[in-house]
Amino acid sequence: MGVRDALVHADLLEGLTVTDPLEGVAVLRQVLLPVVIDAVGAPRDRAEWARRFEQGRFDGEDVQRIVDYLDAQAAAFDLFDPLRPFAQVAGLRTAKGETKPVSLLIPRLASGNNVPLFSARTESDPPALTPGAAARALLAAHCWDTAAIKSGAVDDPLVKAGKTTGNPTGPLGQLGVVVPMGATLFQTLMLNMMIMPQGVYPVDRPQWRGEQAAGPRWRERGPLGRLDLLTWQSRRLRLIPEADASVPGGVVVRRVVLCAGDRLRGSVQDLEPHTAWRQVERPKADDPPARPVRHQPGRAAWRGLAGLLATAGPTGDRVSAPAVMEQLAGLQVEGRVPEDLPLRVLTVGVRYGTQSAVVEDVMVDEIPLPVVALAADSRVREVVLAVAEGAEALRIAANRLGDDLRAACGAEKVPWDRGQRLGDLLIHRFTPVVRRLLAGLQRQPDAVEQAEDAWLLVARRLAWEVADPVLSAAGPNTFLGRAPDQRFGPRLSVAEASFRRALNDILGPASPRTAPATGSTAA
């Protein structure tokens, strides 16, 4: 489906279906949102935003504006235009005429130093991408490409020895991207549509409406506005089409030229809508006041609820919610979005390897989120945050239990970055429970007390399901411990008593229903 049909029928589509979430975020940010903002205009206030959202679709006037806009810009969206190809540089080449496999644009495929552990292809066997797939990979590269050395382009005055060094990652590679999503593509577009009281800056425009075609020269500069930031050209690229009669359309892309592109200068906190920010405690003269919060590998999105819901001010560790979440919170407080909105939050991030020159991991998660939890005085918010805080405290308690049992038999603690600890196992078991709790509160926010009671019951049961096997399997030497003369030295009974006390502190005193079902060592 093309851009025109996707936007015109946005109310009939559930969303974007892509095999690579990096490409999905790139399509939303680099094409769909900028087209709507540039063609229709951004809402000037909450009332205008709510009016559009309540329609559930683009009205006839907005549809006509989108269609007219895309008709006028049709040439700029030609992927293989010889003079001005979309998001590329016409005639881009290196001094030696070198090209790279198109897999360079796709982190999950082997290319150069980026060799995934399990890859169906080698660098010498790049895929043959259809024009649509090549366009998505192209957009993702502008957002997430690796850093370090890039091929030097002819006519780039900053090239040295055929290379350009010091390249940062794509701009989204430094962020923990947070994207709110609704029941339809239209709702998703509106949830990510920032209100602009002053409208779009006169100098601001998407990359395809630049005054002149992009060339091999690049600059370090600040963005001209939100449209410029969303369509930032962080690389100079050229896709190389090949004729292939065996595929629909008869054209594929197997090779690409990739060189250095524009570098962002200064802080973009005022313009960037899709990441949380952490205030710098003691910034130096040249430091920005806040830095983007990045997602942590192996950490489920629900564990970051405190940051997602920090819409009324920074959390204790100085984290503020993404701008799209702050805006949605303001709209919810004013009653401009329904309380049963099926809101989902997509989180996407990349972990880079050596000098950010390789992609080591792509973190993707999606959670349901009750809209009423965004309100500062909401009981749902209170319970949701208590669940996240309690789960983290239980993780620490389970880790401490494991450390105490190892100490009882004279072993060293498990290093935090090695092996699997009890707390990690417990958090893994909590994830489906918390997802169900969030989904239930999304449908029935009035059932918050029942949800809290259910959490306390299930959390205690799961904690004992993790703890009881290790307590039961503890060796005989842990009964007295390695220091039997010490009254409270490390031993099995002390470890279990400490764990019980932690459970009661976190979840409240145990009732007959929430007590452990199996036996334990302490009386």
Short mmCIF file of C-alpha atoms in Angstrom, two decimals:
data_model
loop_
_atom_site.label_atom_id
_atom_site.label_comp_id
_atom_site.label_asym_id
_atom_site.label_seq_id
_atom_site.Cartn_x
_atom_site.Cartn_y
_atom_site.Cartn_z
CA MET A 1 0.00 0.00 0.00
CA GLY A 2 1.34 3.41 -0.93
CA VAL A 3 1.53 6.52 1.24
CA ARG A 4 -1.59 8.03 -0.33
CA ASP A 5 -3.83 5.02 0.32
CA ALA A 6 -2.39 4.50 3.81
CA LEU A 7 -3.31 8.05 4.85
CA VAL A 8 -6.63 8.31 3.04
CA HIS A 9 -7.78 5.01 4.59
CA ALA A 10 -5.94 5.41 7.90
CA ASP A 11 -9.18 4.87 9.84
CA LEU A 12 -9.60 1.41 8.27
CA LEU A 13 -6.07 0.17 8.99
CA GLU A 14 -4.93 -1.23 12.33
CA GLY A 15 -1.38 0.01 11.80
CA LEU A 16 1.91 -0.73 10.11
CA THR A 17 2.88 -4.35 9.51
CA VAL A 18 6.64 -4.68 9.17
CA THR A 19 9.10 -7.45 9.93
CA ASP A 20 11.59 -4.94 11.33
CA PRO A 21 10.33 -2.55 14.04
CA LEU A 22 13.16 -0.13 13.22
CA GLU A 23 11.63 0.29 9.78
CA GLY A 24 8.14 0.75 11.22
CA VAL A 25 9.27 3.63 13.43
CA ALA A 26 11.21 5.13 10.52
CA VAL A 27 8.20 5.04 8.18
CA LEU A 28 6.00 6.69 10.82
CA ARG A 29 8.50 9.43 11.68
CA GLN A 30 10.14 10.08 8.33
CA VAL A 31 7.12 9.86 6.01
CA LEU A 32 3.60 9.56 7.44
CA LEU A 33 3.72 12.12 10.24
CA PRO A 34 5.65 14.77 8.23
CA VAL A 35 3.30 14.40 5.26
CA VAL A 36 0.23 14.96 7.44
CA ILE A 37 1.81 17.90 9.29
CA ASP A 38 3.02 19.54 6.09
CA ALA A 39 -0.19 18.93 4.15
CA VAL A 40 -2.88 19.47 6.80
CA GLY A 41 -1.02 21.36 9.52
CA ALA A 42 -0.50 20.51 13.16
CA PRO A 43 -3.24 21.22 15.73
CA ARG A 44 -2.86 24.66 17.35
CA ASP A 45 -4.43 23.71 20.69
CA ARG A 46 -5.98 20.81 22.58
CA ALA A 47 -9.47 21.64 21.39
CA GLU A 48 -8.44 21.36 17.75
CA TRP A 49 -6.56 18.11 18.47
CA ALA A 50 -9.62 16.65 20.19
CA ARG A 51 -11.92 17.69 17.35
CA ARG A 52 -9.76 15.85 14.84
CA PHE A 53 -9.36 12.80 17.06
CA GLU A 54 -13.10 12.49 17.75
CA GLN A 55 -13.78 12.31 13.99
CA GLY A 56 -11.89 9.03 13.90
CA ARG A 57 -10.64 9.76 10.39
CA PHE A 58 -9.34 12.53 8.18
CA ASP A 59 -12.36 14.53 7.05
CA GLY A 60 -13.05 15.28 3.40
CA GLU A 61 -11.14 18.56 3.43
CA ASP A 62 -8.08 17.02 5.06
CA VAL A 63 -8.15 14.07 2.65
CA GLN A 64 -8.21 16.47 -0.29
CA ARG A 65 -5.28 18.39 1.15
CA ILE A 66 -3.29 15.18 1.54
CA VAL A 67 -4.09 14.04 -1.99
CA ASP A 68 -3.25 17.44 -3.50
CA TYR A 69 -0.02 17.58 -1.48
CA LEU A 70 1.14 14.14 -2.62
CA ASP A 71 0.23 14.96 -6.22
CA ALA A 72 2.34 18.11 -6.03
CA GLN A 73 5.25 16.24 -4.40
CA ALA A 74 5.00 13.08 -6.51
CA ALA A 75 8.36 13.62 -8.21
CA ALA A 76 10.07 14.05 -4.83
CA PHE A 77 8.90 10.57 -3.78
CA ASP A 78 10.44 8.82 -6.80
CA LEU A 79 12.94 6.35 -5.34
CA PHE A 80 15.03 6.17 -8.52
CA ASP A 81 14.68 9.66 -9.97
CA PRO A 82 17.96 10.41 -11.81
CA LEU A 83 18.11 14.02 -10.57
CA ARG A 84 16.54 13.92 -7.11
CA PRO A 85 15.86 10.41 -5.76
CA PHE A 86 13.83 10.23 -2.55
CA ALA A 87 16.01 10.59 0.60
CA GLN A 88 19.15 10.07 -1.49
CA VAL A 89 21.84 11.92 -3.42
CA ALA A 90 21.80 11.58 -7.19
CA GLY A 91 25.07 10.31 -8.63
CA LEU A 92 26.63 9.71 -5.21
CA ARG A 93 29.86 7.77 -5.63
CA THR A 94 33.22 7.12 -4.04
CA ALA A 95 36.55 7.87 -5.65
CA LYS A 96 37.01 4.19 -6.52
CA GLY A 97 33.39 3.64 -7.54
CA GLU A 98 32.85 1.19 -4.67
CA THR A 99 29.41 -0.03 -3.65
CA LYS A 100 28.24 -1.99 -0.61
CA PRO A 101 25.69 -4.78 -0.28
CA VAL A 102 22.22 -3.49 0.58
CA SER A 103 22.38 -5.63 3.74
CA LEU A 104 24.44 -2.73 5.14
CA LEU A 105 21.08 -1.01 5.71
CA ILE A 106 19.55 -3.98 7.58
CA PRO A 107 21.09 -4.67 11.02
CA ARG A 108 19.77 -8.23 11.25
CA LEU A 109 21.76 -9.26 8.16
CA ALA A 110 25.51 -9.88 7.92
CA SER A 111 27.49 -6.95 6.54
CA GLY A 112 31.09 -5.93 7.20
CA ASN A 113 31.82 -6.05 10.94
CA ASN A 114 28.12 -6.50 11.69
CA VAL A 115 27.87 -10.30 11.62
CA PRO A 116 24.85 -11.60 13.54
CA LEU A 117 25.30 -14.92 15.33
CA PHE A 118 22.49 -16.50 13.35
CA SER A 119 22.25 -15.15 9.80
CA ALA A 120 20.86 -16.88 6.75
CA ARG A 121 23.12 -14.85 4.47
CA THR A 122 26.72 -13.76 4.14
CA GLU A 123 27.94 -10.35 3.01
CA SER A 124 28.72 -11.76 -0.43
CA ASP A 125 25.10 -12.87 -0.82
CA PRO A 126 22.99 -9.74 -0.26
CA PRO A 127 19.22 -9.94 -0.61
CA ALA A 128 17.41 -8.58 -3.62
CA LEU A 129 15.10 -5.96 -2.11
CA THR A 130 11.96 -4.80 -3.84
CA PRO A 131 11.69 -1.00 -4.18
CA GLY A 132 9.30 -0.90 -1.22
CA ALA A 133 11.61 -2.93 1.02
CA ALA A 134 14.59 -0.85 -0.12
CA ALA A 135 12.73 2.37 0.72
CA ARG A 136 11.97 1.13 4.25
CA ALA A 137 15.59 0.06 4.77
CA LEU A 138 16.74 3.44 3.47
CA LEU A 139 14.56 5.30 5.97
CA ALA A 140 15.70 3.07 8.83
CA ALA A 141 19.35 3.77 7.97
CA HIS A 142 18.74 7.52 8.30
CA CYS A 143 17.38 6.85 11.80
CA TRP A 144 19.53 4.03 13.19
CA ASP A 145 22.72 3.58 11.12
CA THR A 146 25.91 2.64 12.96
CA ALA A 147 28.65 5.16 13.72
CA ALA A 148 32.41 5.29 12.97
CA ILE A 149 34.04 5.30 9.53
CA LYS A 150 31.99 5.80 6.36
CA SER A 151 33.01 5.76 2.72
CA GLY A 152 34.13 9.14 1.44
CA ALA A 153 32.00 10.67 -1.30
CA VAL A 154 33.41 12.46 -4.31
CA ASP A 155 33.02 16.26 -3.89
CA ASP A 156 32.86 16.00 -0.10
CA PRO A 157 35.60 18.38 1.08
CA LEU A 158 35.87 16.66 4.49
CA VAL A 159 36.97 13.31 3.09
CA LYS A 160 40.43 12.13 4.15
CA ALA A 161 42.11 9.12 2.54
CA GLY A 162 38.81 8.09 0.99
CA LYS A 163 37.01 7.96 4.35
CA THR A 164 34.94 10.14 6.67
CA THR A 165 35.55 9.59 10.37
CA GLY A 166 33.82 10.66 13.56
CA ASN A 167 30.32 9.86 12.32
CA PRO A 168 27.71 9.51 15.08
CA THR A 169 24.96 6.93 14.93
CA GLY A 170 21.65 7.83 13.35
CA PRO A 171 19.74 10.27 15.58
CA LEU A 172 17.32 7.65 16.95
CA GLY A 173 20.22 5.41 17.92
CA GLN A 174 20.88 7.73 20.87
CA LEU A 175 17.27 7.59 22.10
CA GLY A 176 14.96 5.19 23.85
CA VAL A 177 12.10 5.59 21.38
CA VAL A 178 8.55 5.55 22.80
CA VAL A 179 5.62 5.48 20.36
CA PRO A 180 1.98 5.55 21.58
CA MET A 181 -0.36 3.57 19.34
CA GLY A 182 -4.13 3.45 19.03
CA ALA A 183 -6.67 1.06 17.55
CA THR A 184 -6.19 2.41 14.01
CA LEU A 185 -3.41 4.00 12.02
CA PHE A 186 -5.34 7.28 12.21
CA GLN A 187 -5.37 7.15 16.01
CA THR A 188 -1.66 6.34 16.04
CA LEU A 189 -0.93 9.33 13.82
CA MET A 190 -2.97 11.62 16.06
CA LEU A 191 -1.39 10.28 19.27
CA ASN A 192 2.01 11.16 17.81
CA MET A 193 0.86 14.52 16.40
CA MET A 194 2.33 17.23 18.59
CA ILE A 195 0.26 20.35 19.19
CA MET A 196 2.07 23.42 17.79
CA PRO A 197 0.48 26.65 19.08
CA GLN A 198 2.57 28.80 16.72
CA GLY A 199 2.28 26.40 13.80
CA VAL A 200 5.19 25.15 11.74
CA TYR A 201 8.16 27.51 11.59
CA PRO A 202 8.36 29.30 8.21
CA VAL A 203 11.86 27.89 7.55
CA ASP A 204 10.89 24.37 8.63
CA ARG A 205 10.18 21.76 5.98
CA PRO A 206 10.60 18.02 5.36
CA GLN A 207 13.67 16.90 3.45
CA TRP A 208 11.77 16.35 0.19
CA ARG A 209 10.80 20.03 0.08
CA GLY A 210 14.33 21.31 0.49
CA GLU A 211 15.19 24.30 -1.69
CA GLN A 212 17.74 22.24 -3.56
CA ALA A 213 18.61 18.60 -3.98
CA ALA A 214 20.96 17.14 -1.37
CA GLY A 215 24.57 16.79 -2.46
CA PRO A 216 27.55 14.86 -1.14
CA ARG A 217 28.51 17.73 1.19
CA TRP A 218 27.15 17.50 4.69
CA ARG A 219 26.97 19.90 7.64
CA GLU A 220 26.83 19.92 11.40
CA ARG A 221 23.84 22.02 12.38
CA GLY A 222 20.75 22.29 14.53
CA PRO A 223 17.32 21.35 13.14
CA LEU A 224 15.19 24.08 11.56
CA GLY A 225 12.09 22.71 13.28
CA ARG A 226 10.17 19.53 13.97
CA LEU A 227 9.67 18.60 10.30
CA ASP A 228 13.40 18.95 9.66
CA LEU A 229 14.15 16.81 12.71
CA LEU A 230 11.67 14.06 11.81
CA THR A 231 13.10 13.74 8.28
CA TRP A 232 16.74 14.28 9.26
CA GLN A 233 19.20 13.10 6.60
CA SER A 234 21.91 11.58 8.77
CA ARG A 235 23.52 9.81 5.82
CA ARG A 236 24.19 10.42 2.15
CA LEU A 237 22.83 7.39 0.31
CA ARG A 238 22.18 6.07 -3.16
CA LEU A 239 20.28 2.90 -3.94
CA ILE A 240 21.45 1.10 -7.10
CA PRO A 241 18.52 -0.48 -8.97
CA GLU A 242 18.93 -3.60 -11.08
CA ALA A 243 16.58 -5.08 -13.66
CA ASP A 244 15.09 -8.41 -12.60
CA ALA A 245 12.24 -9.80 -14.65
CA SER A 246 11.50 -12.50 -12.07
CA VAL A 247 9.94 -10.07 -9.56
CA PRO A 248 6.85 -7.85 -9.82
CA GLY A 249 7.87 -4.46 -11.15
CA GLY A 250 11.05 -5.87 -12.67
CA VAL A 251 13.42 -3.89 -10.37
CA VAL A 252 15.41 -4.93 -7.29
CA VAL A 253 18.14 -3.35 -5.16
CA ARG A 254 21.23 -5.35 -4.17
CA ARG A 255 23.89 -2.63 -3.83
CA VAL A 256 24.07 0.77 -2.16
CA VAL A 257 26.46 3.69 -1.66
CA LEU A 258 26.48 4.96 1.92
CA CYS A 259 28.47 8.02 3.05
CA ALA A 260 28.48 10.56 5.88
CA GLY A 261 25.46 12.80 6.35
CA ASP A 262 24.29 15.78 8.41
CA ARG A 263 25.16 15.76 12.11
CA LEU A 264 22.87 17.17 14.79
CA ARG A 265 24.30 19.98 16.87
CA GLY A 266 23.02 20.99 20.29
CA SER A 267 20.10 19.66 22.29
CA VAL A 268 16.85 18.71 20.54
CA GLN A 269 14.80 18.27 23.73
CA ASP A 270 12.33 20.99 22.75
CA LEU A 271 11.57 19.29 19.42
CA GLU A 272 12.05 15.56 19.98
CA PRO A 273 8.69 13.96 20.94
CA HIS A 274 9.57 10.27 21.29
CA THR A 275 12.01 9.83 24.16
CA ALA A 276 12.16 10.34 27.92
CA TRP A 277 14.79 12.71 29.31
CA ARG A 278 16.98 12.60 32.39
CA GLN A 279 18.08 15.90 33.85
CA VAL A 280 21.82 16.31 34.23
CA GLU A 281 22.51 16.72 37.94
CA ARG A 282 25.47 19.09 37.68
CA PRO A 283 25.82 20.09 34.02
CA LYS A 284 29.02 21.70 32.91
CA ALA A 285 29.10 24.80 30.76
CA ASP A 286 28.83 22.91 27.47
CA ASP A 287 26.54 20.11 28.70
CA PRO A 288 22.86 19.97 27.73
CA PRO A 289 20.43 20.31 30.65
CA ALA A 290 19.05 16.82 29.99
CA ARG A 291 20.05 13.65 28.16
CA PRO A 292 17.78 11.14 26.41
CA VAL A 293 16.97 7.95 28.31
CA ARG A 294 17.92 4.80 26.41
CA HIS A 295 16.28 1.40 26.83
CA GLN A 296 18.22 -1.32 28.62
CA PRO A 297 18.68 -4.76 27.02
CA GLY A 298 16.59 -7.45 28.69
CA ARG A 299 14.43 -4.95 30.57
CA ALA A 300 10.69 -5.20 29.82
CA ALA A 301 8.93 -1.93 29.02
CA TRP A 302 6.59 -2.17 32.03
CA ARG A 303 9.58 -1.86 34.35
CA GLY A 304 10.01 1.69 33.04
CA LEU A 305 6.45 2.76 33.89
CA ALA A 306 7.70 5.40 36.31
CA GLY A 307 9.41 7.23 33.43
CA LEU A 308 6.50 6.75 31.00
CA LEU A 309 4.09 8.19 33.58
CA ALA A 310 6.33 11.06 34.73
CA THR A 311 4.02 13.51 32.99
CA ALA A 312 3.60 15.95 35.87
CA GLY A 313 7.28 16.35 36.69
CA PRO A 314 10.54 14.40 36.92
CA THR A 315 10.78 11.18 38.91
CA GLY A 316 13.12 10.72 41.85
CA ASP A 317 15.95 9.88 39.47
CA ARG A 318 15.22 13.05 37.43
CA VAL A 319 13.44 11.39 34.49
CA SER A 320 10.70 13.21 32.56
CA ALA A 321 8.21 11.46 30.27
CA PRO A 322 8.38 11.73 26.47
CA ALA A 323 6.61 14.77 25.05
CA VAL A 324 3.96 12.63 23.33
CA MET A 325 3.05 11.09 26.69
CA GLU A 326 2.98 14.47 28.46
CA GLN A 327 0.66 15.81 25.79
CA LEU A 328 -1.62 12.77 26.04
CA ALA A 329 -1.74 13.21 29.83
CA GLY A 330 -2.94 16.80 29.43
CA LEU A 331 -5.60 15.71 26.98
CA GLN A 332 -6.78 12.94 29.28
CA VAL A 333 -7.06 15.25 32.29
CA GLU A 334 -9.31 17.55 30.25
CA GLY A 335 -11.46 14.61 29.18
CA ARG A 336 -10.51 14.93 25.50
CA VAL A 337 -9.65 11.23 25.05
CA PRO A 338 -11.89 8.33 26.13
CA GLU A 339 -10.92 6.48 29.30
CA ASP A 340 -11.21 3.13 27.51
CA LEU A 341 -8.88 4.11 24.65
CA PRO A 342 -6.98 0.90 23.68
CA LEU A 343 -3.62 2.61 24.07
CA ARG A 344 -0.48 0.59 23.43
CA VAL A 345 3.05 1.85 23.93
CA LEU A 346 5.80 0.61 21.63
CA THR A 347 9.38 0.94 22.86
CA VAL A 348 12.30 0.52 20.46
CA GLY A 349 16.01 0.97 21.00
CA VAL A 350 19.37 -0.19 19.67
CA ARG A 351 22.45 -1.26 21.57
CA TYR A 352 25.62 -0.71 19.61
CA GLY A 353 28.92 -2.55 20.00
CA THR A 354 32.54 -1.50 19.62
CA GLN A 355 32.70 2.28 19.11
CA SER A 356 29.02 2.10 18.04
CA ALA A 357 30.22 0.59 14.75
CA VAL A 358 28.12 -2.60 15.04
CA VAL A 359 24.59 -3.39 16.18
CA GLU A 360 24.64 -5.80 19.10
CA ASP A 361 20.97 -5.83 20.02
CA VAL A 362 17.62 -4.35 19.07
CA MET A 363 15.25 -3.92 22.02
CA VAL A 364 11.54 -4.00 21.16
CA ASP A 365 8.56 -4.26 23.49
CA GLU A 366 4.91 -3.29 23.52
CA ILE A 367 2.59 -2.91 26.49
CA PRO A 368 -1.04 -1.90 26.99
CA LEU A 369 -1.39 1.24 29.10
CA PRO A 370 -4.54 2.56 30.80
CA VAL A 371 -5.03 6.16 29.70
CA VAL A 372 -6.34 7.12 33.14
CA ALA A 373 -2.93 6.21 34.60
CA LEU A 374 -1.52 9.35 32.95
CA ALA A 375 -3.45 11.62 35.33
CA ALA A 376 -1.36 12.73 38.31
CA ASP A 377 -4.14 12.13 40.88
CA SER A 378 -5.40 8.84 39.41
CA ARG A 379 -5.85 5.82 41.65
CA VAL A 380 -4.99 3.65 38.63
CA ARG A 381 -1.71 5.49 38.27
CA GLU A 382 -0.97 4.96 41.96
CA VAL A 383 -1.55 1.21 41.70
CA VAL A 384 0.36 0.81 38.43
CA LEU A 385 3.40 2.61 39.83
CA ALA A 386 3.16 0.60 43.07
CA VAL A 387 3.17 -2.60 41.04
CA ALA A 388 6.28 -1.59 39.11
CA GLU A 389 8.02 -0.41 42.29
CA GLY A 390 7.02 -3.53 44.21
CA ALA A 391 8.20 -5.83 41.43
CA GLU A 392 11.60 -4.16 41.43
CA ALA A 393 11.83 -4.47 45.22
CA LEU A 394 10.93 -8.16 44.98
CA ARG A 395 13.62 -8.65 42.36
CA ILE A 396 16.17 -7.18 44.76
CA ALA A 397 14.85 -9.36 47.61
CA ALA A 398 15.13 -12.51 45.50
CA ASN A 399 18.67 -11.58 44.48
CA ARG A 400 19.56 -11.03 48.12
CA LEU A 401 18.14 -14.45 49.01
CA GLY A 402 20.40 -16.06 46.44
CA ASP A 403 23.41 -14.13 47.75
CA ASP A 404 22.59 -15.12 51.35
CA LEU A 405 22.35 -18.81 50.46
CA ARG A 406 25.66 -18.70 48.63
CA ALA A 407 27.23 -16.94 51.62
CA ALA A 408 25.86 -19.66 53.91
CA CYS A 409 27.87 -22.29 52.07
CA GLY A 410 30.95 -20.11 51.68
CA ALA A 411 30.51 -19.16 48.00
CA GLU A 412 30.93 -15.72 46.44
CA LYS A 413 28.04 -13.62 45.18
CA VAL A 414 27.02 -13.99 41.53
CA PRO A 415 28.35 -10.92 39.64
CA TRP A 416 25.52 -8.61 38.56
CA ASP A 417 26.50 -8.90 34.89
CA ARG A 418 27.02 -12.67 34.76
CA GLY A 419 24.79 -15.68 35.12
CA GLN A 420 21.10 -15.74 35.95
CA ARG A 421 20.08 -14.52 39.36
CA LEU A 422 16.88 -15.35 41.22
CA GLY A 423 15.56 -11.83 40.78
CA ASP A 424 15.90 -12.06 36.99
CA LEU A 425 13.85 -15.27 36.99
CA LEU A 426 11.20 -13.64 39.17
CA ILE A 427 10.90 -10.55 36.96
CA HIS A 428 10.49 -12.79 33.93
CA ARG A 429 7.54 -14.49 35.64
CA PHE A 430 6.03 -11.13 36.58
CA THR A 431 5.94 -9.87 32.97
CA PRO A 432 2.79 -11.69 31.74
CA VAL A 433 1.04 -10.91 35.04
CA VAL A 434 1.71 -7.18 34.76
CA ARG A 435 0.64 -7.17 31.12
CA ARG A 436 -2.70 -8.74 32.10
CA LEU A 437 -3.10 -6.24 34.91
CA LEU A 438 -2.47 -3.29 32.58
CA ALA A 439 -4.84 -4.68 29.93
CA GLY A 440 -7.53 -5.29 32.54
CA LEU A 441 -7.25 -1.76 33.96
CA GLN A 442 -7.38 -0.41 30.42
CA ARG A 443 -10.77 -2.06 29.89
CA GLN A 444 -12.09 -1.60 33.43
CA PRO A 445 -10.33 1.27 35.23
CA ASP A 446 -12.97 1.12 37.98
CA ALA A 447 -11.73 -2.35 39.00
CA VAL A 448 -8.52 -0.91 40.39
CA GLU A 449 -8.97 -2.26 43.92
CA GLN A 450 -9.56 -5.80 42.64
CA ALA A 451 -6.51 -5.47 40.40
CA GLU A 452 -4.35 -4.42 43.34
CA ASP A 453 -5.58 -7.33 45.49
CA ALA A 454 -4.92 -9.76 42.64
CA TRP A 455 -1.40 -8.42 42.21
CA LEU A 456 -0.55 -8.84 45.89
CA LEU A 457 -1.84 -12.40 45.81
CA VAL A 458 -0.10 -13.45 42.61
CA ALA A 459 3.15 -11.62 43.34
CA ARG A 460 3.57 -13.42 46.66
CA ARG A 461 2.77 -16.78 45.08
CA LEU A 462 5.29 -16.26 42.27
CA ALA A 463 7.93 -15.07 44.72
CA TRP A 464 7.60 -18.29 46.69
CA GLU A 465 7.55 -20.39 43.51
CA VAL A 466 10.99 -18.99 42.76
CA ALA A 467 12.34 -19.04 46.33
CA ASP A 468 11.05 -22.36 47.64
CA PRO A 469 12.99 -24.65 45.25
CA VAL A 470 16.33 -23.05 46.13
CA LEU A 471 15.55 -23.14 49.84
CA SER A 472 14.57 -26.80 49.60
CA ALA A 473 17.66 -27.67 47.56
CA ALA A 474 20.10 -25.92 49.90
CA GLY A 475 22.89 -28.25 51.05
CA PRO A 476 23.30 -29.55 54.63
CA ASN A 477 26.25 -27.21 55.19
CA THR A 478 23.94 -24.20 54.93
CA PHE A 479 21.89 -25.27 57.99
CA LEU A 480 24.49 -24.00 60.45
CA GLY A 481 26.38 -21.92 57.91
CA ARG A 482 30.09 -21.33 57.78
CA ALA A 483 30.03 -19.33 61.05
CA PRO A 484 27.82 -21.36 63.42
CA ASP A 485 28.98 -19.40 66.47
CA GLN A 486 27.56 -16.16 65.10
CA ARG A 487 23.96 -15.67 66.21
CA PHE A 488 22.87 -14.04 62.94
CA GLY A 489 25.65 -15.32 60.70
CA PRO A 490 24.94 -16.46 57.15
CA ARG A 491 22.83 -19.61 57.33
CA LEU A 492 19.68 -21.07 55.78
CA SER A 493 17.21 -19.97 58.46
CA VAL A 494 18.53 -16.38 58.47
CA ALA A 495 18.30 -16.19 54.69
CA GLU A 496 14.70 -17.41 54.68
CA ALA A 497 13.66 -15.15 57.54
CA SER A 498 15.16 -12.17 55.75
CA PHE A 499 13.26 -13.06 52.58
CA ARG A 500 9.98 -13.45 54.48
CA ARG A 501 10.49 -10.08 56.15
CA ALA A 502 11.16 -8.46 52.74
CA LEU A 503 7.95 -9.95 51.31
CA ASN A 504 5.91 -8.59 54.20
CA ASP A 505 7.52 -5.16 53.90
CA ILE A 506 6.79 -5.01 50.16
CA LEU A 507 3.42 -6.79 49.88
CA GLY A 508 2.07 -6.45 53.39
CA PRO A 509 1.57 -9.25 55.95
CA ALA A 510 0.74 -12.64 54.49
CA SER A 511 -2.82 -13.91 54.80
CA PRO A 512 -3.77 -17.62 54.78
CA ARG A 513 -4.50 -17.28 51.06
CA THR A 514 -1.12 -15.76 50.21
CA ALA A 515 1.14 -17.90 52.40
CA PRO A 516 3.53 -20.25 50.56
CA ALA A 517 1.89 -23.50 49.55
CA THR A 518 4.96 -25.66 50.10
CA GLY A 519 7.08 -26.33 53.13
CA SER A 520 10.07 -24.28 54.18
CA THR A 521 12.86 -24.62 56.66
CA ALA A 522 12.01 -21.97 59.21
CA ALA A 523 9.45 -22.61 61.93
#
